[in-house]
Coordinates of C-alpha atoms and ligand atoms in Angstrom, one line a residue:
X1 CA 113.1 43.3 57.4
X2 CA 113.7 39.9 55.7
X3 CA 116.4 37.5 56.2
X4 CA 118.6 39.0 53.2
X5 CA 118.8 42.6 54.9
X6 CA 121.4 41.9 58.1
X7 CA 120.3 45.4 60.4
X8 CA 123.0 47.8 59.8
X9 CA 123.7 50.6 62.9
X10 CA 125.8 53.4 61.6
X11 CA 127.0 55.7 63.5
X12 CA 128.3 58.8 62.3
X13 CA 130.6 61.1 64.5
X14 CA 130.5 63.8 62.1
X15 CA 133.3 67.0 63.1
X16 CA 133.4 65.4 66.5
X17 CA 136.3 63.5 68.3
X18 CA 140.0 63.5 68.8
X19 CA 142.3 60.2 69.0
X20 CA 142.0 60.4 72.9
X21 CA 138.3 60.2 72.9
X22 CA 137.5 58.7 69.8
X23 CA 139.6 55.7 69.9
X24 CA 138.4 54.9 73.1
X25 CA 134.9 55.1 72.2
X26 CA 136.2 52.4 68.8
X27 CA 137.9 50.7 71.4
X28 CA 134.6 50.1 73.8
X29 CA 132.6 49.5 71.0
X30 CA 135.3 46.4 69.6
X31 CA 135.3 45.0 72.8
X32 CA 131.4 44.7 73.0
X33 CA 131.3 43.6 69.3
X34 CA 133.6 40.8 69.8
X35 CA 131.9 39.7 72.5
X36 CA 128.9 39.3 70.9
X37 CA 128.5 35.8 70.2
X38 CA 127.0 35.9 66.4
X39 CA 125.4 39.2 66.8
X40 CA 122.7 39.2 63.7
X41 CA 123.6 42.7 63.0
X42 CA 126.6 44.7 61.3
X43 CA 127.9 47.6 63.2
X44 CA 129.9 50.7 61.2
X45 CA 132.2 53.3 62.6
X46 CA 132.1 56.8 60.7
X47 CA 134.7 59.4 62.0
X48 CA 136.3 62.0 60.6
X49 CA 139.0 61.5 58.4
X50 CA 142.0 62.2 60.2
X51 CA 140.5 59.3 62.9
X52 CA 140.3 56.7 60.1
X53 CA 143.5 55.0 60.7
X54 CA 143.4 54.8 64.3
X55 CA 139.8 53.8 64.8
X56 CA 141.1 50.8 62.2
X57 CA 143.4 49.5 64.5
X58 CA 141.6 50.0 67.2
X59 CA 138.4 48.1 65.9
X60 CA 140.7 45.3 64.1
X61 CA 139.0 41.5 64.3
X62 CA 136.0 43.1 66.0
X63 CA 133.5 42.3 63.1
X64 CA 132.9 46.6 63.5
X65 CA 133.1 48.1 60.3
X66 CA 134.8 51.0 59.1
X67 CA 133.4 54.2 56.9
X68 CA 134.4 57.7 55.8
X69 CA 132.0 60.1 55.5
X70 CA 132.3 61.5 52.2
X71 CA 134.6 61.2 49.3
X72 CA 135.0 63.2 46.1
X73 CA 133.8 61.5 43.0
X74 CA 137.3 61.9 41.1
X75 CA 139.5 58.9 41.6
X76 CA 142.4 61.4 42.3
X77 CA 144.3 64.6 41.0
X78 CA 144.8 68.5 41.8
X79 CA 141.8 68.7 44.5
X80 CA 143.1 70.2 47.7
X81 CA 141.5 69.3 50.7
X82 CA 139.5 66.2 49.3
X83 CA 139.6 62.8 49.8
X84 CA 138.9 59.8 47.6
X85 CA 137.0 56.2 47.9
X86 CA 140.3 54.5 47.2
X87 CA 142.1 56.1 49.9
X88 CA 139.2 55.4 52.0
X89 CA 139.5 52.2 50.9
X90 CA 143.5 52.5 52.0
X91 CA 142.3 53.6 55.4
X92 CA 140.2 50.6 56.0
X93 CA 137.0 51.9 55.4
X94 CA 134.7 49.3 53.5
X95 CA 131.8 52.2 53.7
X96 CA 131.4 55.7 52.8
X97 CA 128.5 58.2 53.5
X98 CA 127.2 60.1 50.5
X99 CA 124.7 63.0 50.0
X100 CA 124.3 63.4 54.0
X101 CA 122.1 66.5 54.2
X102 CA 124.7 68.3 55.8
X103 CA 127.1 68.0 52.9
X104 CA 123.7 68.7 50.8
X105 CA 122.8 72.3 52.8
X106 CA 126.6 73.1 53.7
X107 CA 128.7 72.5 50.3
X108 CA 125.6 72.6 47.9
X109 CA 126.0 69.4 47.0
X110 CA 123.2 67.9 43.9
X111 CA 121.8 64.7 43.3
X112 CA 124.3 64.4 40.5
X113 CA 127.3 65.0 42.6
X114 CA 126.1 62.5 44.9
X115 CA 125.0 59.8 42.1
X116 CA 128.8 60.3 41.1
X117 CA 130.3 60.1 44.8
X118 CA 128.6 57.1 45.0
X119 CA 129.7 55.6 41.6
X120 CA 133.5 56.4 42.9
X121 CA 132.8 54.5 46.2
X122 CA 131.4 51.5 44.5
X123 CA 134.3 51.9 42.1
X124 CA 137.1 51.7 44.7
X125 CA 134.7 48.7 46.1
X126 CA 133.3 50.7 49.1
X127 CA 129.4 50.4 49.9
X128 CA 127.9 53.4 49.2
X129 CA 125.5 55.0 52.1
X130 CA 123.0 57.3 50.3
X131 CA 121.4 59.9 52.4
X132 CA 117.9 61.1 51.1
X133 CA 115.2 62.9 53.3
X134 CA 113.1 65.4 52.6
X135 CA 113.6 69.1 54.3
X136 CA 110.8 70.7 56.9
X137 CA 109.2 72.7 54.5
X138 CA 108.9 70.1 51.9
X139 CA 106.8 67.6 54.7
X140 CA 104.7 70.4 55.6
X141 CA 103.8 70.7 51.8
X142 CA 103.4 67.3 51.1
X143 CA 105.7 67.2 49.0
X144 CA 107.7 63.9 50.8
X145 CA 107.4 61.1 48.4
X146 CA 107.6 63.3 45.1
X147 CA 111.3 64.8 47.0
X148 CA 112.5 61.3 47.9
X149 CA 111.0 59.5 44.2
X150 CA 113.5 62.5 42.9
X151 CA 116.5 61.8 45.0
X152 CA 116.3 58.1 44.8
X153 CA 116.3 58.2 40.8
X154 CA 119.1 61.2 41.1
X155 CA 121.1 59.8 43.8
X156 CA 122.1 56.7 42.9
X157 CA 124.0 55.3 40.0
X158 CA 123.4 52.7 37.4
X159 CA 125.3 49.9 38.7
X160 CA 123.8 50.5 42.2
X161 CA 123.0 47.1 43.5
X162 CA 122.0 45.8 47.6
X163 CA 125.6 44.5 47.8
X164 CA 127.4 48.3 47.4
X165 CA 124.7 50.1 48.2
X166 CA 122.6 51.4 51.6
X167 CA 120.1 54.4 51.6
X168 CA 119.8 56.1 54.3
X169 CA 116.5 58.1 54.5
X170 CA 117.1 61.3 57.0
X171 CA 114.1 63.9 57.5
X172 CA 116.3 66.9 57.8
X173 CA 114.1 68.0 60.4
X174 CA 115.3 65.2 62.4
X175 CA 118.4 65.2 62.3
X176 CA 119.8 66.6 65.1
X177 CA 116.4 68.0 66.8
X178 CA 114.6 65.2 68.9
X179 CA 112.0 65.0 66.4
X180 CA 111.1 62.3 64.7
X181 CA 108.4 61.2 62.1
X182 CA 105.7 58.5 63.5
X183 CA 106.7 55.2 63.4
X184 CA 103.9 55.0 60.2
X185 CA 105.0 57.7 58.2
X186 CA 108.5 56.3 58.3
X187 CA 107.4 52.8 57.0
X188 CA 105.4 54.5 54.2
X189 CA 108.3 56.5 53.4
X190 CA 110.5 53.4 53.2
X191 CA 108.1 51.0 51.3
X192 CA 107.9 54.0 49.1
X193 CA 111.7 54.3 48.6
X194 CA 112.1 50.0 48.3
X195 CA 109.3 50.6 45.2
X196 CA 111.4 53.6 43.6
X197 CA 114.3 51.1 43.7
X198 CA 113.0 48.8 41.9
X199 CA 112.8 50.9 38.8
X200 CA 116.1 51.3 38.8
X201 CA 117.7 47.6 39.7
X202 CA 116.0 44.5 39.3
X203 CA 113.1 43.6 41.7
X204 CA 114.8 41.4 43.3
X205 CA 118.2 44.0 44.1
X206 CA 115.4 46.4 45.5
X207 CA 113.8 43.6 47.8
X208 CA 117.4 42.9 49.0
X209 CA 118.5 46.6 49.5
X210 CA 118.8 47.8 53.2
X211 CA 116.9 51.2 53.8
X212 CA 118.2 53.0 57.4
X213 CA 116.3 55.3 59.0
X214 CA 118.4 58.4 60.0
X215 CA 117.5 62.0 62.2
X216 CA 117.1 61.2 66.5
X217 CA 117.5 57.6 66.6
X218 CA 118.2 56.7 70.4
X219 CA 118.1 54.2 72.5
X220 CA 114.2 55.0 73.9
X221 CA 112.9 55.2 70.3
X222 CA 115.3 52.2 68.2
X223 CA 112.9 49.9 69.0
X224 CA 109.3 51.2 67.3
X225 CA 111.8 52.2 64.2
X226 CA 113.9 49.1 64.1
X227 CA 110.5 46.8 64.1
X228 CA 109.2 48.5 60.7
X229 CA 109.3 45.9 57.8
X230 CA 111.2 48.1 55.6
X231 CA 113.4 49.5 58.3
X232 CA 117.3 47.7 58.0
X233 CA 119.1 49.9 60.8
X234 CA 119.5 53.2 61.6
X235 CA 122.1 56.0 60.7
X236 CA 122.8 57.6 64.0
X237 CA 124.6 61.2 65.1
X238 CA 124.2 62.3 68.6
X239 CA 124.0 58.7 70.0
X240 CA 126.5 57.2 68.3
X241 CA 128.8 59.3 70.6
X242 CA 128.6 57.2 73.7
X243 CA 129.3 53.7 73.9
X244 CA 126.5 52.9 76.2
X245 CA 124.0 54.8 74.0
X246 CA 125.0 53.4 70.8
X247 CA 125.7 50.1 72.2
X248 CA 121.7 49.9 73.0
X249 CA 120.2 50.7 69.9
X250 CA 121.5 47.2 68.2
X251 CA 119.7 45.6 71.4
X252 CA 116.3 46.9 70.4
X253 CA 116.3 45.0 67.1
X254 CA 113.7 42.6 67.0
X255 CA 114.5 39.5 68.4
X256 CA 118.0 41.0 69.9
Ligands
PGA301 P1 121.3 62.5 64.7 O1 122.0 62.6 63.3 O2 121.1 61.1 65.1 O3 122.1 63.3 65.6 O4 119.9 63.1 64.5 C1 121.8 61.6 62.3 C2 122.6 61.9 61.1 O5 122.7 63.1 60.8 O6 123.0 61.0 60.4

């Protein structure tokens, strides 16, 4: 981590929460956030759609930041059931996950679809999150850098810079499971990633980028991940459900 990368905990809620619950887990959260006396790290919200507006209000002056967690890469028009980055943008949100391997498995979704989601965020002037991570089959092959030196030069667009853009990497085989990759092979798998970006933005973009890691991130194993030098935060599921959980992973930063 250098100085230019503030650590960014993301927590994504995924089809979970109503208003009763979820606002009250927002509301927690903004009360520990604005506590915080110059907290060193940014903290973003991601909950379904229909929560967007509430969790807003309830997170408003915090510093917590806001984030849908997908859009459609059209701008607008006759797409039932979709959303767009500029109403995401309408809701608050000032982020928006792309390419999250459940979209990726569930709804088919390509490198290309996901390179033009995030082109529509950055367009509506949301930061893009760009999930990438390599499936079980593919690590046991390894085939791990050759997946992720594809999905980084598919997944991201051309004006892709570190100010409206975030990768997530995410072993699929982590998310959700317990299991995690060693605290090594996610550093390799990161430097690898910062190198791929910089042959598609200037070295300098890449070196300024922030790569999260994503797939059973908790409270009793933040700390080894958070300490890796090309490790900006973490993209978090289960534990991002509990105040008291997610509230403790920003704690094992270095120097937190
Ligand atoms: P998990 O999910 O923390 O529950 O593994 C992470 C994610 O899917 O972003």
């Amino acid at each position: 981590m250098t100085p230019s990368r503030v650590p960014l905990i993301a927590g994504n809620w995924k089809m979970n929460g109503l208003a009763g619950d979820g606002v009250a887990l927002a509301a927690d959260l903004a009360g520990r956030m604005s506590g915080a006396a110059e907290p060193g790290f940014e903290m973003l919200l991601c909950p379904s759609f229909t929560l967007l507006r509430a969790v807003a209000e309830a997170i408003a002056g915090s510093g917590l930041a806001l984030g849908g967690q997908d859009c459609h890469a059209q701008e607008k028009g006759a797409h039932t059931g979709e959303v767009s980055a500029a109403m995401l943008a309408d809701a608050g949100c000032g982020f928006v996950i792309v390419g999250h391997s459940e979209r990726r498995t569930d709804h088919a979704e390509t490198d290309a679809q996901v390179r033009a989601k995030a082109a529509a965020a950055q367009g509506a002037g949301l930061i893009a999150v760009v999930c990438i991570g390599e499936t079980e089959a593919e690590r046991d092959a390894e085939r791990t850098l050759e997946v992720m030196r594809t999905q980084v030069a598919g997944s991201l667009p051309d004006g892709a810079t570190a100010a409206n853009t975030v990768i997530a990497y995410e072993p699929v085989w982590a998310i959700g499971t317990g299991r995690t990759p060693t605290a090594a092979e996610v550093q390799e798998v990161h430097a690898f990633i910062r190198e791929r970006l910089a042959e598609g933005m200037a070295a300098a973009e890449a070196a300024a980028t922030r790569i999260l890691y994503g797939g059973s991130m908790k409270p009793s194993n933040a700390a080894e991940f958070l300490a890796l030098a090309d490790v900006d935060g973490g993209l978090i599921g289960g534990a991002s459900l509990q105040a008291d959980d997610f509230w403790a992973i920003p704690q094992a930063l270095p120097g937190a």
